[in-house]
mmCIF file of C-alpha atoms in Angstrom:
data_model
loop_
_atom_site.group_PDB
_atom_site.id
_atom_site.type_symbol
_atom_site.label_atom_id
_atom_site.label_comp_id
_atom_site.label_asym_id
_atom_site.label_seq_id
_atom_site.Cartn_x
_atom_site.Cartn_y
_atom_site.Cartn_z
ATOM 1 C CA UNK A 1 321.266 211.044 41.393
ATOM 2 C CA UNK A 2 323.210 208.480 39.213
ATOM 3 C CA UNK A 3 326.198 208.694 41.408
ATOM 4 C CA UNK A 4 324.391 208.374 44.719
ATOM 5 C CA UNK A 5 322.259 205.411 43.073
ATOM 6 C CA UNK A 6 325.638 203.800 42.253
ATOM 7 C CA UNK A 7 326.827 204.192 45.805
ATOM 8 C CA UNK A 8 323.435 202.879 47.319
ATOM 9 C CA UNK A 9 323.071 199.698 44.877
ATOM 10 C CA UNK A 10 322.569 196.772 47.150
ATOM 11 C CA UNK A 11 324.906 193.661 47.032
ATOM 12 C CA UNK A 12 322.770 191.121 45.417
ATOM 13 C CA UNK A 13 322.670 187.506 46.751
ATOM 14 C CA UNK A 14 323.791 184.621 44.923
ATOM 15 C CA UNK A 15 320.190 183.567 44.280
ATOM 16 C CA UNK A 16 319.868 186.749 42.423
ATOM 17 C CA UNK A 17 322.951 186.423 40.554
ATOM 18 C CA UNK A 18 322.282 182.811 39.525
ATOM 19 C CA UNK A 19 318.232 183.047 39.301
ATOM 20 C CA UNK A 20 316.531 182.736 36.092
ATOM 21 C CA UNK A 21 314.410 185.684 36.654
ATOM 22 C CA UNK A 22 315.113 188.898 34.724
ATOM 23 C CA UNK A 23 316.317 191.630 36.979
ATOM 24 C CA UNK A 24 317.817 195.052 36.234
ATOM 25 C CA UNK A 25 318.507 198.587 38.008
ATOM 26 C CA UNK A 26 318.317 201.908 36.257
ATOM 27 C CA UNK A 27 318.451 205.511 37.085
ATOM 28 C CA UNK A 28 315.914 207.913 36.227
ATOM 29 C CA UNK A 29 317.203 208.810 33.123
ATOM 30 C CA UNK A 30 317.192 204.933 32.098
ATOM 31 C CA UNK A 31 320.754 204.370 32.262
ATOM 32 C CA UNK A 32 321.081 200.746 33.582
ATOM 33 C CA UNK A 33 323.208 200.293 36.691
ATOM 34 C CA UNK A 34 322.812 196.663 37.065
ATOM 35 C CA UNK A 35 321.593 193.628 35.001
ATOM 36 C CA UNK A 36 321.589 190.012 36.355
ATOM 37 C CA UNK A 37 323.138 187.238 34.226
ATOM 38 C CA UNK A 38 319.826 185.742 33.134
ATOM 39 C CA UNK A 39 318.670 189.126 31.452
ATOM 40 C CA UNK A 40 322.003 189.655 30.030
ATOM 41 C CA UNK A 41 322.152 186.341 28.477
ATOM 42 C CA UNK A 42 318.598 186.416 27.338
ATOM 43 C CA UNK A 43 319.506 189.549 24.943
ATOM 44 C CA UNK A 44 322.982 188.027 24.145
ATOM 45 C CA UNK A 45 324.979 190.486 25.873
ATOM 46 C CA UNK A 46 327.542 190.347 28.732
ATOM 47 C CA UNK A 47 326.762 191.938 32.035
ATOM 48 C CA UNK A 48 329.583 194.826 31.516
ATOM 49 C CA UNK A 49 328.297 195.405 28.127
ATOM 50 C CA UNK A 50 325.095 196.412 29.338
ATOM 51 C CA UNK A 51 326.049 198.385 32.261
ATOM 52 C CA UNK A 52 325.688 202.092 31.623
ATOM 53 C CA UNK A 53 323.719 201.574 28.525
ATOM 54 C CA UNK A 54 320.367 203.309 28.184
ATOM 55 C CA UNK A 55 317.528 201.091 28.299
ATOM 56 C CA UNK A 56 316.124 202.992 25.383
ATOM 57 C CA UNK A 57 318.736 201.986 23.107
ATOM 58 C CA UNK A 58 317.679 198.314 23.867
ATOM 59 C CA UNK A 59 314.085 198.917 22.702
ATOM 60 C CA UNK A 60 312.704 198.318 19.188
ATOM 61 C CA UNK A 61 312.911 201.785 17.382
ATOM 62 C CA UNK A 62 308.996 201.730 16.871
ATOM 63 C CA UNK A 63 308.491 202.392 20.567
ATOM 64 C CA UNK A 64 311.588 204.234 21.980
ATOM 65 C CA UNK A 65 309.639 207.601 21.675
ATOM 66 C CA UNK A 66 307.506 206.048 24.284
ATOM 67 C CA UNK A 67 310.224 205.694 26.934
ATOM 68 C CA UNK A 68 310.049 209.146 28.350
ATOM 69 C CA UNK A 69 306.353 208.575 29.190
ATOM 70 C CA UNK A 70 307.556 205.496 30.903
ATOM 71 C CA UNK A 71 310.521 207.445 32.890
ATOM 72 C CA UNK A 72 307.646 210.187 33.975
ATOM 73 C CA UNK A 73 305.327 207.534 35.142
ATOM 74 C CA UNK A 74 307.782 205.644 37.189
ATOM 75 C CA UNK A 75 309.221 208.767 38.849
ATOM 76 C CA UNK A 76 305.579 210.109 39.553
ATOM 77 C CA UNK A 77 303.827 206.893 40.561
ATOM 78 C CA UNK A 78 306.853 204.938 42.130
ATOM 79 C CA UNK A 79 305.814 201.937 39.966
ATOM 80 C CA UNK A 80 304.858 200.907 36.437
ATOM 81 C CA UNK A 81 304.130 197.793 34.721
ATOM 82 C CA UNK A 82 303.358 196.629 31.113
ATOM 83 C CA UNK A 83 305.358 195.101 28.089
ATOM 84 C CA UNK A 84 308.372 195.965 26.327
ATOM 85 C CA UNK A 85 309.805 195.025 22.887
ATOM 86 C CA UNK A 86 313.609 194.735 23.121
ATOM 87 C CA UNK A 87 316.286 193.947 20.546
ATOM 88 C CA UNK A 88 318.864 191.357 21.492
ATOM 89 C CA UNK A 89 322.654 191.887 20.458
ATOM 90 C CA UNK A 90 322.183 189.707 17.323
ATOM 91 C CA UNK A 91 318.884 191.543 16.273
ATOM 92 C CA UNK A 92 316.133 189.142 17.576
ATOM 93 C CA UNK A 93 313.083 190.643 19.132
ATOM 94 C CA UNK A 94 312.019 189.829 22.687
ATOM 95 C CA UNK A 95 308.871 190.641 24.566
ATOM 96 C CA UNK A 96 309.024 191.005 28.194
ATOM 97 C CA UNK A 97 306.328 191.836 30.645
ATOM 98 C CA UNK A 98 308.016 194.139 33.322
ATOM 99 C CA UNK A 99 306.950 195.391 36.962
ATOM 100 C CA UNK A 100 309.265 198.043 37.801
ATOM 101 C CA UNK A 101 309.380 199.799 41.252
ATOM 102 C CA UNK A 102 311.275 202.809 42.778
ATOM 103 C CA UNK A 103 313.763 202.371 45.482
ATOM 104 C CA UNK A 104 313.653 204.952 48.024
ATOM 105 C CA UNK A 105 315.845 205.685 50.968
ATOM 106 C CA UNK A 106 314.658 208.319 53.546
ATOM 107 C CA UNK A 107 311.813 209.134 51.272
ATOM 108 C CA UNK A 108 314.607 209.860 48.556
ATOM 109 C CA UNK A 109 313.857 208.012 45.166
ATOM 110 C CA UNK A 110 317.442 206.430 44.320
ATOM 111 C CA UNK A 111 316.773 204.097 41.345
ATOM 112 C CA UNK A 112 314.368 201.637 39.642
ATOM 113 C CA UNK A 113 314.437 198.093 40.359
ATOM 114 C CA UNK A 114 313.197 196.269 37.212
ATOM 115 C CA UNK A 115 311.574 192.567 37.218
ATOM 116 C CA UNK A 116 310.588 191.068 34.005
ATOM 117 C CA UNK A 117 309.377 187.779 32.390
ATOM 118 C CA UNK A 118 310.304 186.867 28.685
ATOM 119 C CA UNK A 119 306.953 186.109 27.029
ATOM 120 C CA UNK A 120 308.832 185.745 23.717
ATOM 121 C CA UNK A 121 308.268 182.151 23.250
ATOM 122 C CA UNK A 122 304.607 182.322 24.436
ATOM 123 C CA UNK A 123 303.682 184.981 22.260
ATOM 124 C CA UNK A 124 305.285 183.375 19.111
ATOM 125 C CA UNK A 125 303.280 180.065 19.998
ATOM 126 C CA UNK A 126 300.265 182.322 20.259
ATOM 127 C CA UNK A 127 300.901 183.827 16.945
ATOM 128 C CA UNK A 128 301.598 180.359 15.294
ATOM 129 C CA UNK A 129 298.345 178.990 16.852
ATOM 130 C CA UNK A 130 296.518 181.942 15.419
ATOM 131 C CA UNK A 131 298.277 181.615 11.921
ATOM 132 C CA UNK A 132 297.316 177.968 12.085
ATOM 133 C CA UNK A 133 293.878 178.579 13.121
ATOM 134 C CA UNK A 134 293.384 181.361 10.524
ATOM 135 C CA UNK A 135 294.877 178.918 7.947
ATOM 136 C CA UNK A 136 292.319 176.184 8.974
ATOM 137 C CA UNK A 137 289.505 178.501 9.066
ATOM 138 C CA UNK A 138 290.484 179.578 5.265
ATOM 139 C CA UNK A 139 290.981 175.782 4.312
ATOM 140 C CA UNK A 140 287.644 175.106 5.826
ATOM 141 C CA UNK A 141 285.949 178.046 3.942
ATOM 142 C CA UNK A 142 287.734 176.963 0.499
ATOM 143 C CA UNK A 143 286.622 173.474 1.112
ATOM 144 C CA UNK A 144 283.133 174.441 2.032
ATOM 145 C CA UNK A 145 283.008 176.678 -1.068
ATOM 146 C CA UNK A 146 284.272 173.662 -3.399
ATOM 147 C CA UNK A 147 281.796 171.412 -1.708
ATOM 148 C CA UNK A 148 278.863 174.009 -2.387
ATOM 149 C CA UNK A 149 280.154 174.161 -6.055
ATOM 150 C CA UNK A 150 280.220 170.528 -6.244
ATOM 151 C CA UNK A 151 276.922 170.108 -4.773
ATOM 152 C CA UNK A 152 275.574 172.819 -7.035
ATOM 153 C CA UNK A 153 277.108 170.880 -10.280
ATOM 154 C CA UNK A 154 275.553 167.553 -8.925
ATOM 155 C CA UNK A 155 272.020 169.161 -8.548
ATOM 156 C CA UNK A 156 272.223 170.693 -11.877
ATOM 157 C CA UNK A 157 273.301 167.342 -13.366
ATOM 158 C CA UNK A 158 270.520 165.612 -11.308
ATOM 159 C CA UNK A 159 267.777 168.108 -12.038
ATOM 160 C CA UNK A 160 268.526 168.378 -15.958
ATOM 161 C CA UNK A 161 269.284 164.607 -16.804
ATOM 162 C CA UNK A 162 267.131 163.266 -19.550
ATOM 163 C CA UNK A 163 266.579 159.953 -17.590
ATOM 164 C CA UNK A 164 264.682 159.695 -14.275
ATOM 165 C CA UNK A 165 266.998 159.921 -11.129
ATOM 166 C CA UNK A 166 265.661 159.182 -7.734
ATOM 167 C CA UNK A 167 267.030 158.409 -4.224
ATOM 168 C CA UNK A 168 265.511 156.051 -1.733
ATOM 169 C CA UNK A 169 265.834 155.029 1.698
ATOM 170 C CA UNK A 170 266.737 151.445 2.749
ATOM 171 C CA UNK A 171 263.026 151.079 3.248
ATOM 172 C CA UNK A 172 262.082 152.244 -0.073
ATOM 173 C CA UNK A 173 260.673 155.916 0.673
ATOM 174 C CA UNK A 174 261.701 158.184 -2.354
ATOM 175 C CA UNK A 175 263.643 161.228 -0.760
ATOM 176 C CA UNK A 176 264.664 162.886 -4.108
ATOM 177 C CA UNK A 177 263.306 162.928 -7.909
ATOM 178 C CA UNK A 178 264.405 164.848 -10.606
ATOM 179 C CA UNK A 179 262.588 167.038 -13.144
ATOM 180 C CA UNK A 180 262.436 164.124 -15.495
ATOM 181 C CA UNK A 181 260.431 162.121 -13.006
ATOM 182 C CA UNK A 182 257.581 164.718 -13.305
ATOM 183 C CA UNK A 183 257.849 164.844 -17.235
ATOM 184 C CA UNK A 184 257.703 161.072 -17.805
ATOM 185 C CA UNK A 185 255.134 160.174 -14.936
ATOM 186 C CA UNK A 186 252.929 163.496 -14.834
ATOM 187 C CA UNK A 187 253.419 163.404 -10.894
ATOM 188 C CA UNK A 188 254.911 166.549 -9.336
ATOM 189 C CA UNK A 189 258.003 166.186 -7.194
ATOM 190 C CA UNK A 190 255.907 167.260 -4.060
ATOM 191 C CA UNK A 191 253.715 164.203 -4.936
ATOM 192 C CA UNK A 192 256.488 161.885 -5.423
ATOM 193 C CA UNK A 193 259.010 162.572 -2.482
ATOM 194 C CA UNK A 194 258.115 161.222 0.788
ATOM 195 C CA UNK A 195 255.945 158.421 -0.507
ATOM 196 C CA UNK A 196 257.000 154.676 -0.896
ATOM 197 C CA UNK A 197 258.019 153.394 -4.342
ATOM 198 C CA UNK A 198 255.061 150.906 -4.263
ATOM 199 C CA UNK A 199 252.750 153.772 -4.687
ATOM 200 C CA UNK A 200 253.942 154.008 -8.290
ATOM 201 C CA UNK A 201 254.709 150.357 -8.981
ATOM 202 C CA UNK A 202 253.045 147.404 -10.300
ATOM 203 C CA UNK A 203 252.769 144.323 -8.159
ATOM 204 C CA UNK A 204 255.060 142.483 -10.264
ATOM 205 C CA UNK A 205 257.647 145.239 -10.129
ATOM 206 C CA UNK A 206 257.275 145.243 -6.235
ATOM 207 C CA UNK A 207 258.212 141.670 -6.290
ATOM 208 C CA UNK A 208 261.067 142.109 -8.538
ATOM 209 C CA UNK A 209 262.385 145.210 -6.639
ATOM 210 C CA UNK A 210 261.933 143.375 -3.142
ATOM 211 C CA UNK A 211 263.900 140.317 -4.559
ATOM 212 C CA UNK A 212 266.731 142.395 -5.670
ATOM 213 C CA UNK A 213 266.835 144.148 -2.342
ATOM 214 C CA UNK A 214 266.971 140.793 -0.697
ATOM 215 C CA UNK A 215 269.932 139.711 -3.047
ATOM 216 C CA UNK A 216 271.940 143.133 -2.283
ATOM 217 C CA UNK A 217 271.370 142.672 1.458
ATOM 218 C CA UNK A 218 272.702 139.233 1.389
ATOM 219 C CA UNK A 219 275.729 140.253 -0.292
ATOM 220 C CA UNK A 220 275.182 138.877 -3.984
ATOM 221 C CA UNK A 221 276.573 140.478 -6.822
ATOM 222 C CA UNK A 222 274.074 142.384 -9.061
ATOM 223 C CA UNK A 223 275.094 142.592 -12.503
ATOM 224 C CA UNK A 224 271.912 142.946 -14.651
ATOM 225 C CA UNK A 225 269.655 146.082 -15.065
ATOM 226 C CA UNK A 226 266.306 146.052 -13.704
ATOM 227 C CA UNK A 227 263.231 146.263 -15.637
ATOM 228 C CA UNK A 228 260.332 147.989 -13.803
ATOM 229 C CA UNK A 229 256.677 148.993 -14.813
ATOM 230 C CA UNK A 230 255.777 152.484 -13.106
ATOM 231 C CA UNK A 231 252.076 153.962 -13.101
ATOM 232 C CA UNK A 232 251.584 157.363 -14.412
ATOM 233 C CA UNK A 233 249.526 159.912 -12.837
ATOM 234 C CA UNK A 234 246.713 158.984 -15.507
ATOM 235 C CA UNK A 235 246.977 155.208 -14.611
ATOM 236 C CA UNK A 236 248.808 154.300 -17.744
ATOM 237 C CA UNK A 237 251.815 152.094 -17.621
ATOM 238 C CA UNK A 238 255.342 153.023 -18.361
ATOM 239 C CA UNK A 239 258.160 150.571 -18.763
ATOM 240 C CA UNK A 240 261.834 151.706 -17.325
ATOM 241 C CA UNK A 241 265.132 150.016 -17.453
ATOM 242 C CA UNK A 242 266.823 150.903 -14.117
ATOM 243 C CA UNK A 243 270.351 150.710 -12.837
ATOM 244 C CA UNK A 244 270.875 151.128 -9.088
ATOM 245 C CA UNK A 245 273.894 151.674 -6.757
ATOM 246 C CA UNK A 246 273.889 151.828 -2.849
ATOM 247 C CA UNK A 247 274.628 154.963 -1.025
ATOM 248 C CA UNK A 248 276.934 155.031 1.836
ATOM 249 C CA UNK A 249 277.874 157.452 4.404
ATOM 250 C CA UNK A 250 281.518 158.522 5.538
ATOM 251 C CA UNK A 251 281.760 155.486 7.800
ATOM 252 C CA UNK A 252 280.654 152.918 5.024
ATOM 253 C CA UNK A 253 277.338 152.461 6.473
ATOM 254 C CA UNK A 254 274.462 151.853 3.709
ATOM 255 C CA UNK A 255 271.988 154.798 3.647
ATOM 256 C CA UNK A 256 269.883 154.153 0.786
ATOM 257 C CA UNK A 257 269.914 153.669 -3.095
ATOM 258 C CA UNK A 258 270.135 155.885 -6.076
ATOM 259 C CA UNK A 259 268.397 154.630 -9.235
ATOM 260 C CA UNK A 260 268.304 155.810 -12.878
ATOM 261 C CA UNK A 261 265.585 154.790 -15.089
ATOM 262 C CA UNK A 262 265.520 155.214 -18.842
ATOM 263 C CA UNK A 263 262.130 155.024 -20.511
ATOM 264 C CA UNK A 264 261.950 151.852 -22.884
ATOM 265 C CA UNK A 265 257.956 151.862 -23.201
ATOM 266 C CA UNK A 266 258.388 152.267 -27.017
ATOM 267 C CA UNK A 267 260.771 149.641 -27.479
ATOM 268 C CA UNK A 268 258.696 147.108 -25.556
ATOM 269 C CA UNK A 269 255.557 147.699 -27.699
#
């Protein structure tokens, strides 16, 4: 069959010889009868070096055992398609997608015409993309874990601080209060959070706080601490020295205040 296939090998046109598509002919044992220049160059061989070489020898060792199955399929079905992993002369691996068909004359199979596309670069790019995506996912997971750990540490510091720590919206609504607020004021956090600071302040303190807010919003620099009177749940008064700082989002937009209050009631008596 091989001798007859050699005699019947068609005369390829200049377009095939000079084209960038990958083309070969092989007999039913896998011996190469023809390889166009593009295919030979892709594997870093010359055409004469490949003629007569068995295609099996160009495959990566891990899949050479599957080559006999391919020969059986192409002989029985007259066509076959799939992927090949080939080694170049210098050892680089190439991934080709092939679509091969039998060439017949008078119902007699003579040889196999193989067409292929080199997907090596595309596969490598996809692998690089997958690696980059996996690395990014890992980075996100690590940063998320670090953020959660940081939030946990902050929450522990917030809750276990000896001074009262509270967070307010720009309008003065209390959004967070720590455990010390319950201890000093006897109000539960459920009773504090969601209410306006005026509900727990004397009229004089409200006036003082509003003036401080006005100064802050007008851009004035605030250097002194704030002294406030807070109404406990039993309606008694406690005096606190407060320090405040603005809270801003990632874009630098003002979103509220954080305040730390230290009980100075005994000192003021």
